[in-house]
mmCIF file of N, CA and C in Angstrom:
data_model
loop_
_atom_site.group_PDB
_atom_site.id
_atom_site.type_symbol
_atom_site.label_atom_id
_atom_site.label_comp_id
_atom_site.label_asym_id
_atom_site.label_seq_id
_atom_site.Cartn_x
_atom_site.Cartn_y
_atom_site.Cartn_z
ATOM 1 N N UNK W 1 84.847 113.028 38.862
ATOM 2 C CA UNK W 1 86.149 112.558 39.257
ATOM 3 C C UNK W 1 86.765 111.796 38.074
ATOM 4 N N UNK W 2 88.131 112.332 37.897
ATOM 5 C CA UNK W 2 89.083 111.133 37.118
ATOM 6 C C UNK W 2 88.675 109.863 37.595
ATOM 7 N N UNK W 3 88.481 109.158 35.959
ATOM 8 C CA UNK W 3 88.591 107.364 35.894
ATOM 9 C C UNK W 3 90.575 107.306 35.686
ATOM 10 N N UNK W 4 90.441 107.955 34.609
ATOM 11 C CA UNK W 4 92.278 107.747 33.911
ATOM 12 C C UNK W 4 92.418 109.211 33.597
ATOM 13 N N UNK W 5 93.480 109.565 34.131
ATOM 14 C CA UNK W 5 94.156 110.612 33.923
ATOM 15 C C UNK W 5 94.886 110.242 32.870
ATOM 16 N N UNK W 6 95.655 109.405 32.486
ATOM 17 C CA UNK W 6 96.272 109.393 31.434
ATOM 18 C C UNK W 6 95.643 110.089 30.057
ATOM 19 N N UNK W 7 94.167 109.396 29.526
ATOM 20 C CA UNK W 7 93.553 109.876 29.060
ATOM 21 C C UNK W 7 92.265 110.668 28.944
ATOM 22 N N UNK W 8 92.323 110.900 30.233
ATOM 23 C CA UNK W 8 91.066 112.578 30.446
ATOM 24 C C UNK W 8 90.267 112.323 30.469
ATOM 25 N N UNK W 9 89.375 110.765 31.273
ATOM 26 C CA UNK W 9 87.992 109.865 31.192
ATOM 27 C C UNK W 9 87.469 110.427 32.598
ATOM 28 N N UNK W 10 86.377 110.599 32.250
ATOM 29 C CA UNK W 10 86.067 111.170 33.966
ATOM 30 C C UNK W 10 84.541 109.487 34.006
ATOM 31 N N UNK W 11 84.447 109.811 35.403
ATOM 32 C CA UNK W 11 83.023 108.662 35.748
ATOM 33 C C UNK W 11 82.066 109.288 34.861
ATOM 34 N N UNK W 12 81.664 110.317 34.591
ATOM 35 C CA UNK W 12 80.271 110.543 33.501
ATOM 36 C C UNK W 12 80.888 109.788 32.217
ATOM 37 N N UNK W 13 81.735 110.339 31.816
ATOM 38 C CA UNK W 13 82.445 109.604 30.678
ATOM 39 C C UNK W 13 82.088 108.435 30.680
ATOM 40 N N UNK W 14 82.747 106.994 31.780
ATOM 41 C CA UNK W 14 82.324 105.957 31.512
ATOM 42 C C UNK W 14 80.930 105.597 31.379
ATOM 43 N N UNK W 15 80.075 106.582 32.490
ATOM 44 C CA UNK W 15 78.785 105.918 32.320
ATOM 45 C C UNK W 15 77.816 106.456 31.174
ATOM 46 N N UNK W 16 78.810 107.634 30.018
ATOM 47 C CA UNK W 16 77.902 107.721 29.480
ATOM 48 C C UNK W 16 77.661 106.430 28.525
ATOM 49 N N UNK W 17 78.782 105.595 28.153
ATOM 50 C CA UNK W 17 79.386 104.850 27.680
ATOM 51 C C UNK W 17 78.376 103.807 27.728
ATOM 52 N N UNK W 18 78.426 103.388 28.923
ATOM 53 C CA UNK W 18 77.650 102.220 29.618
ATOM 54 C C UNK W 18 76.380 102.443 29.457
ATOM 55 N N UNK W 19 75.612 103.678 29.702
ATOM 56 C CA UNK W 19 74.317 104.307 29.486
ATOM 57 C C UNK W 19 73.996 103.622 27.790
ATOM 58 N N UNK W 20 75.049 103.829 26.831
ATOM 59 C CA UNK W 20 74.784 103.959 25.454
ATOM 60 C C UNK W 20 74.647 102.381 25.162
ATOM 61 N N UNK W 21 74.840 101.620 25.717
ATOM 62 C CA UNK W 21 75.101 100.064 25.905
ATOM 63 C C UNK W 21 76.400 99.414 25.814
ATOM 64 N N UNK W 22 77.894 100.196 26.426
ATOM 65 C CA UNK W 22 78.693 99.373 26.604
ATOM 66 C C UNK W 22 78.880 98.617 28.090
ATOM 67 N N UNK W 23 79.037 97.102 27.617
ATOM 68 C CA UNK W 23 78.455 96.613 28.769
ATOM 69 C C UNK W 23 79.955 95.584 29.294
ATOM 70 N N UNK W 24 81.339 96.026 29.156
ATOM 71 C CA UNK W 24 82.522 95.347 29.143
ATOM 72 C C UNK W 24 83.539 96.592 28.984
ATOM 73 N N UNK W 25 84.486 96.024 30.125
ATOM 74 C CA UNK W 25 85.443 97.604 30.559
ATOM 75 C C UNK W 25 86.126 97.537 28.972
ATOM 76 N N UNK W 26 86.451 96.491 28.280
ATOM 77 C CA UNK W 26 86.817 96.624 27.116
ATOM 78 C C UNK W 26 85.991 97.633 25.808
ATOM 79 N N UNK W 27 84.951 97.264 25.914
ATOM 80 C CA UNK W 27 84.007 98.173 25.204
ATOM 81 C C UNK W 27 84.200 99.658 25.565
ATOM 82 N N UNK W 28 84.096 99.993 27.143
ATOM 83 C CA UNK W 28 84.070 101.117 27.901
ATOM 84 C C UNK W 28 85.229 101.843 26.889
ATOM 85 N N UNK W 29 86.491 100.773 27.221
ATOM 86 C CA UNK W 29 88.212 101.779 26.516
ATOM 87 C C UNK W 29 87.588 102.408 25.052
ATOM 88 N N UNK W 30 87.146 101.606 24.761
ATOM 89 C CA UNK W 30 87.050 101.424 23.010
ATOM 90 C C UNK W 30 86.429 102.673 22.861
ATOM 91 N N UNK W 31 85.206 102.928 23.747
ATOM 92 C CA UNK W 31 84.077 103.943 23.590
ATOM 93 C C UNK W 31 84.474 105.441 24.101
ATOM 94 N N UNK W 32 85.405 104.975 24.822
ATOM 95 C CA UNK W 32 86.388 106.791 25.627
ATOM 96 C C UNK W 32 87.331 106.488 24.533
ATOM 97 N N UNK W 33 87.954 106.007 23.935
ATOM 98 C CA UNK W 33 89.206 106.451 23.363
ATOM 99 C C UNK W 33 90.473 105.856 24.174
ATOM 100 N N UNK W 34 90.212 104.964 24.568
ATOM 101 C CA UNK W 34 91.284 104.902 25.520
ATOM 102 C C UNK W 34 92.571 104.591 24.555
ATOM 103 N N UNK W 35 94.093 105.124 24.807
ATOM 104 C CA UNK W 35 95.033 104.630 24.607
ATOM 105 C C UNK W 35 95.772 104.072 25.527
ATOM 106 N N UNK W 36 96.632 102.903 25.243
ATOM 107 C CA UNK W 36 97.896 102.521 25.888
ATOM 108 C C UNK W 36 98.483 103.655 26.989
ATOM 109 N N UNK W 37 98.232 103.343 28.346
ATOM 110 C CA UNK W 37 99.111 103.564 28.963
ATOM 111 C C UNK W 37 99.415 103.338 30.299
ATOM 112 N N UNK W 38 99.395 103.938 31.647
ATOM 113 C CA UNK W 38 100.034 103.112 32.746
ATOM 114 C C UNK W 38 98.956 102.275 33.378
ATOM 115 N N UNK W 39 97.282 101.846 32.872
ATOM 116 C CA UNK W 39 96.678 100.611 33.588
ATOM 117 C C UNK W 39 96.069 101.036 34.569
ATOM 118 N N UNK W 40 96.634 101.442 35.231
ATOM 119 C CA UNK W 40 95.780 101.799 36.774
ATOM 120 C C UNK W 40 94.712 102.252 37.023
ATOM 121 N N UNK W 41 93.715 102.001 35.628
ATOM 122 C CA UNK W 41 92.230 102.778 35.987
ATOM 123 C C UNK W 41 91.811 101.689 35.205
ATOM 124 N N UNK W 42 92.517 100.557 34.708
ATOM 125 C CA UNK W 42 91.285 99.846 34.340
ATOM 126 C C UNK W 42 90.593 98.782 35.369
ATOM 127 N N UNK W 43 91.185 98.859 36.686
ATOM 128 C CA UNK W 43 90.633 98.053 37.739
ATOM 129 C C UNK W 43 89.293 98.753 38.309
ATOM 130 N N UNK W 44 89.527 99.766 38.087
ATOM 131 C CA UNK W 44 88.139 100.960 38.704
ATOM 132 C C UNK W 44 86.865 101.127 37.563
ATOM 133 N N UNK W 45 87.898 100.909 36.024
ATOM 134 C CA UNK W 45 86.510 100.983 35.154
ATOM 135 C C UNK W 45 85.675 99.182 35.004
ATOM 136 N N UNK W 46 86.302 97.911 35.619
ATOM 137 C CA UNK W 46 86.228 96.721 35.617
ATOM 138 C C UNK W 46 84.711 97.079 36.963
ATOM 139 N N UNK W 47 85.348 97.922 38.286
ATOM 140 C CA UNK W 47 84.277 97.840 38.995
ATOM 141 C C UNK W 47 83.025 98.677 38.854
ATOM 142 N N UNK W 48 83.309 99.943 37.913
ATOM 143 C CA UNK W 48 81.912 100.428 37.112
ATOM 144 C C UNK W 48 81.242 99.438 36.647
ATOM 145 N N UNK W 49 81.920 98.702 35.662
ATOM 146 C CA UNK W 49 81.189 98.011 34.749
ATOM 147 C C UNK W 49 80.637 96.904 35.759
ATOM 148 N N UNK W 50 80.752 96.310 36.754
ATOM 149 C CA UNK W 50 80.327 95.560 37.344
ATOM 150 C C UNK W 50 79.118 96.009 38.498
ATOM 151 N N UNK W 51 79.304 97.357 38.795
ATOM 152 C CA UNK W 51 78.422 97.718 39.537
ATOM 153 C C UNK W 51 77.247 98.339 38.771
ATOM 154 N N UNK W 52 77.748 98.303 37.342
ATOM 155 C CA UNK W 52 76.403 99.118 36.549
ATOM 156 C C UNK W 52 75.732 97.722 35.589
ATOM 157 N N UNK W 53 76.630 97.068 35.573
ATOM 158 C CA UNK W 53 75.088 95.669 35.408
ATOM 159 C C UNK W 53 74.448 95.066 36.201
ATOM 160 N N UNK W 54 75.066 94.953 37.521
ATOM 161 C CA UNK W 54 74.144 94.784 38.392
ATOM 162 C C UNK W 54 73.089 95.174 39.084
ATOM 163 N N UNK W 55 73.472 96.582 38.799
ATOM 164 C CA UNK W 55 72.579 97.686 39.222
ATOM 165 C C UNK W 55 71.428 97.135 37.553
ATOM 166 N N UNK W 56 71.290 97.071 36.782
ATOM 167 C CA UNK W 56 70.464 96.946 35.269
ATOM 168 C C UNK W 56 70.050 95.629 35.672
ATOM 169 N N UNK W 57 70.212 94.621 36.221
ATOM 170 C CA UNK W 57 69.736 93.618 36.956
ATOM 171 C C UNK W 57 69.310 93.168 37.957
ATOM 172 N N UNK W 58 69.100 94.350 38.758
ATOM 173 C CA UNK W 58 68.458 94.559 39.500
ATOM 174 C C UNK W 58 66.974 95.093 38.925
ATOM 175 N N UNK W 59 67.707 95.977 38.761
ATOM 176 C CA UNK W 59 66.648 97.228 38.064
ATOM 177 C C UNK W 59 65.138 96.443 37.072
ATOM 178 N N UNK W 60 65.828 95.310 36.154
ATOM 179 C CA UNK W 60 65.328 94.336 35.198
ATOM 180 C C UNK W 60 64.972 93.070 36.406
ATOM 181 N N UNK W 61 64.826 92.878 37.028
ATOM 182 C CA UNK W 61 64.104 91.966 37.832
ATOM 183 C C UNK W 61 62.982 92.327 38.470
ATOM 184 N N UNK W 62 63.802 93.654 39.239
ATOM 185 C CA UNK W 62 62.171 94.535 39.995
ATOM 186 C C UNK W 62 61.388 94.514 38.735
ATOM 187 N N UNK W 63 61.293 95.112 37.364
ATOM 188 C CA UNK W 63 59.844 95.590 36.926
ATOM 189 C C UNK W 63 59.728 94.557 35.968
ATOM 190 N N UNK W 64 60.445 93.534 35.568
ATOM 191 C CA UNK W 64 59.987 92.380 34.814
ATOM 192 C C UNK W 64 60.576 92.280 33.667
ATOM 193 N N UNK W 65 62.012 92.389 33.497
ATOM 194 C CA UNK W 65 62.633 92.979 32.594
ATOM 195 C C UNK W 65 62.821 94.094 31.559
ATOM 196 N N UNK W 66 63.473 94.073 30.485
ATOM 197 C CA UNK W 66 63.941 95.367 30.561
ATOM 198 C C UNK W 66 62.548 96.245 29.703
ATOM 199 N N UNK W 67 62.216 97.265 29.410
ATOM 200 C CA UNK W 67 61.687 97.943 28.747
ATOM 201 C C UNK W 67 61.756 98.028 27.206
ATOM 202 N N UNK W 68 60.740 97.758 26.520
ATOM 203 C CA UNK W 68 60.915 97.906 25.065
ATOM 204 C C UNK W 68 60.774 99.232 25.032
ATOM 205 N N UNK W 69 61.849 99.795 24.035
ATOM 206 C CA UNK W 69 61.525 101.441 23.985
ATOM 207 C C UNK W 69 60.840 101.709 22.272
ATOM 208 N N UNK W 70 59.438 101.418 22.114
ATOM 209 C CA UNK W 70 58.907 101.613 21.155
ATOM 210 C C UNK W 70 58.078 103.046 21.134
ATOM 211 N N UNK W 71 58.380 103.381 19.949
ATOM 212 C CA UNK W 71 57.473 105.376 20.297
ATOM 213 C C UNK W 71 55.996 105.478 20.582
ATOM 214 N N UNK W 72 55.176 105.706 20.914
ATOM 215 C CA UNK W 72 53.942 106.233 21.331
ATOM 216 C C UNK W 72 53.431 107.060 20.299
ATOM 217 N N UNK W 73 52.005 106.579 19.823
ATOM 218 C CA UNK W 73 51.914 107.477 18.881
ATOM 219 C C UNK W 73 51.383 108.748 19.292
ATOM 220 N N UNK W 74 51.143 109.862 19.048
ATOM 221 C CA UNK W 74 50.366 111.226 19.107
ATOM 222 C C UNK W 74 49.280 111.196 18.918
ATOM 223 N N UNK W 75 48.219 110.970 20.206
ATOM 224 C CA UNK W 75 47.087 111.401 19.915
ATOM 225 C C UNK W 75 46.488 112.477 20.063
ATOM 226 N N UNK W 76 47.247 113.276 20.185
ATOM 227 C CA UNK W 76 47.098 114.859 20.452
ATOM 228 C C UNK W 76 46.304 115.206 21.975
ATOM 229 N N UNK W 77 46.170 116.198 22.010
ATOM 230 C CA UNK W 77 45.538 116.538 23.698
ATOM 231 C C UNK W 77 43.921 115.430 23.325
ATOM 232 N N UNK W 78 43.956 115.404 24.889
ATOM 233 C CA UNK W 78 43.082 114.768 25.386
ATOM 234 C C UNK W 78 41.592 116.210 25.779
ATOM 235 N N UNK W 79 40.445 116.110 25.017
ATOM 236 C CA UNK W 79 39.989 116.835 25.240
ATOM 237 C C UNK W 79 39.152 116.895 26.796
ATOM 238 N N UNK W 80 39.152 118.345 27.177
ATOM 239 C CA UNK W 80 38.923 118.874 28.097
ATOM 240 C C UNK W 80 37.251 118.997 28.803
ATOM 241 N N UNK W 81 36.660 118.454 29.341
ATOM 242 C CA UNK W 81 34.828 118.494 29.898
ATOM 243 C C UNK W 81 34.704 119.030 30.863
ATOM 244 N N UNK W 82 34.275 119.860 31.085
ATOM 245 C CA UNK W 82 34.002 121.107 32.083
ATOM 246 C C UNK W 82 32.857 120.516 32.745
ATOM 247 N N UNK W 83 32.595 120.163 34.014
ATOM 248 C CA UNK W 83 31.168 120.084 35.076
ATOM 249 C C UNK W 83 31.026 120.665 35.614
ATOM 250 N N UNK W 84 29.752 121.485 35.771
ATOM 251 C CA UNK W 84 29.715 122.098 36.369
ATOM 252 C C UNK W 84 28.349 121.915 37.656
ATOM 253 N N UNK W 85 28.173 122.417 38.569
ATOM 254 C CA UNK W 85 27.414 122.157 39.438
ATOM 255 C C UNK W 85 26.047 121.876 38.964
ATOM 256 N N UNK W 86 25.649 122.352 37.677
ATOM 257 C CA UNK W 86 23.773 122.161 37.334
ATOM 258 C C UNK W 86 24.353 120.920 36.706
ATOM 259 N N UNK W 87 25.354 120.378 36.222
ATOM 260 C CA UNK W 87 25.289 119.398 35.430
ATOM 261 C C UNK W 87 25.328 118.039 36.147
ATOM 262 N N UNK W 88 26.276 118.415 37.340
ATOM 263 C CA UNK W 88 26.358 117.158 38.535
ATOM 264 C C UNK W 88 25.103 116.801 38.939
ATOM 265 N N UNK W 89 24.479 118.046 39.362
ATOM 266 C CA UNK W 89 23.072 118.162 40.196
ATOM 267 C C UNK W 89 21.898 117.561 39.304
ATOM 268 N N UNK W 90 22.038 117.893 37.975
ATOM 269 C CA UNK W 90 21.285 117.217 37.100
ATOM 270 C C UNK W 90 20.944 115.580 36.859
ATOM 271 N N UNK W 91 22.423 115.678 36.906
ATOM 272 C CA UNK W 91 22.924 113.663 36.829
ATOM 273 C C UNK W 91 22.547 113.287 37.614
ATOM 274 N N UNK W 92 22.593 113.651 38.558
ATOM 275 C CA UNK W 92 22.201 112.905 40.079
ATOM 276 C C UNK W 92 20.705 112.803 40.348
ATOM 277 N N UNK W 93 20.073 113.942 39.766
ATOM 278 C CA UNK W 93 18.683 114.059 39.957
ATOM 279 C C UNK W 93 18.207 113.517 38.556
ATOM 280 N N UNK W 94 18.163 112.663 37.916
ATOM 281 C CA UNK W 94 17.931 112.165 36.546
ATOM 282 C C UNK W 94 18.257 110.372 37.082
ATOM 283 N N UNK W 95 19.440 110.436 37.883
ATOM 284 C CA UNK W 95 19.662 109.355 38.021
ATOM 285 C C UNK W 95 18.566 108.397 39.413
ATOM 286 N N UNK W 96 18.364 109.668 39.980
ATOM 287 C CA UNK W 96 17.265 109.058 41.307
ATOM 288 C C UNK W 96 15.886 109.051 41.035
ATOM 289 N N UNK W 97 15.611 109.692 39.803
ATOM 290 C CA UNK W 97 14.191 109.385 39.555
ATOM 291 C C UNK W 97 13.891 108.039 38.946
ATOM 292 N N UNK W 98 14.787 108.035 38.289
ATOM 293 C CA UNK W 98 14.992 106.318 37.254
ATOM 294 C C UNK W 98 14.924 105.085 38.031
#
């Protein structure tokens, strides 16, 4: 759905915005492009922006704030151990004689 028709912002638009870290309907304009003109959508992008930090503060309370996004290194596959029934049966019978 249109945010501003004036300038062709749809709701993904803003939130991609907000997603990227704009966190102020001012930022939001800045980040669509917004130009000058009849206003009437910046009351609706004021209540995005208000419903999408709260929602991130929420979100950051449930799990203990926010997430460091540091990379993981590659430890490549995790290798694979096959058991098979003589080997269970083995363990078990190795383990009850002991």
């Amino acid at each position: 759905m249109y945010v501003c028709i004036c300038n062709a912002v749809t709701e993904d638009d803003v939130n991609g915005c907000m997603a990227s870290g704009c966190r102020t309907a001012k930022e939001v304009k800045a980040a669509c492009g917004f130009k000058p003109a009849c206003g009437t959508c910046t009351k609706r992008i004021h209540t995005m922006v208000s419903e999408y930090r709260t929602a991130s503060e929420l979100a950051d309370a449930l799990t203990g704030g926010p997430a460091d996004l540091t990379a993981v290194p590659d430890q490549g596959p995790e290798p694979i151990v096959a058991e098979t029934a003589e080997t269970l049966e083995g363990g078990a019978a190795s383990q009850t004689a002991a």
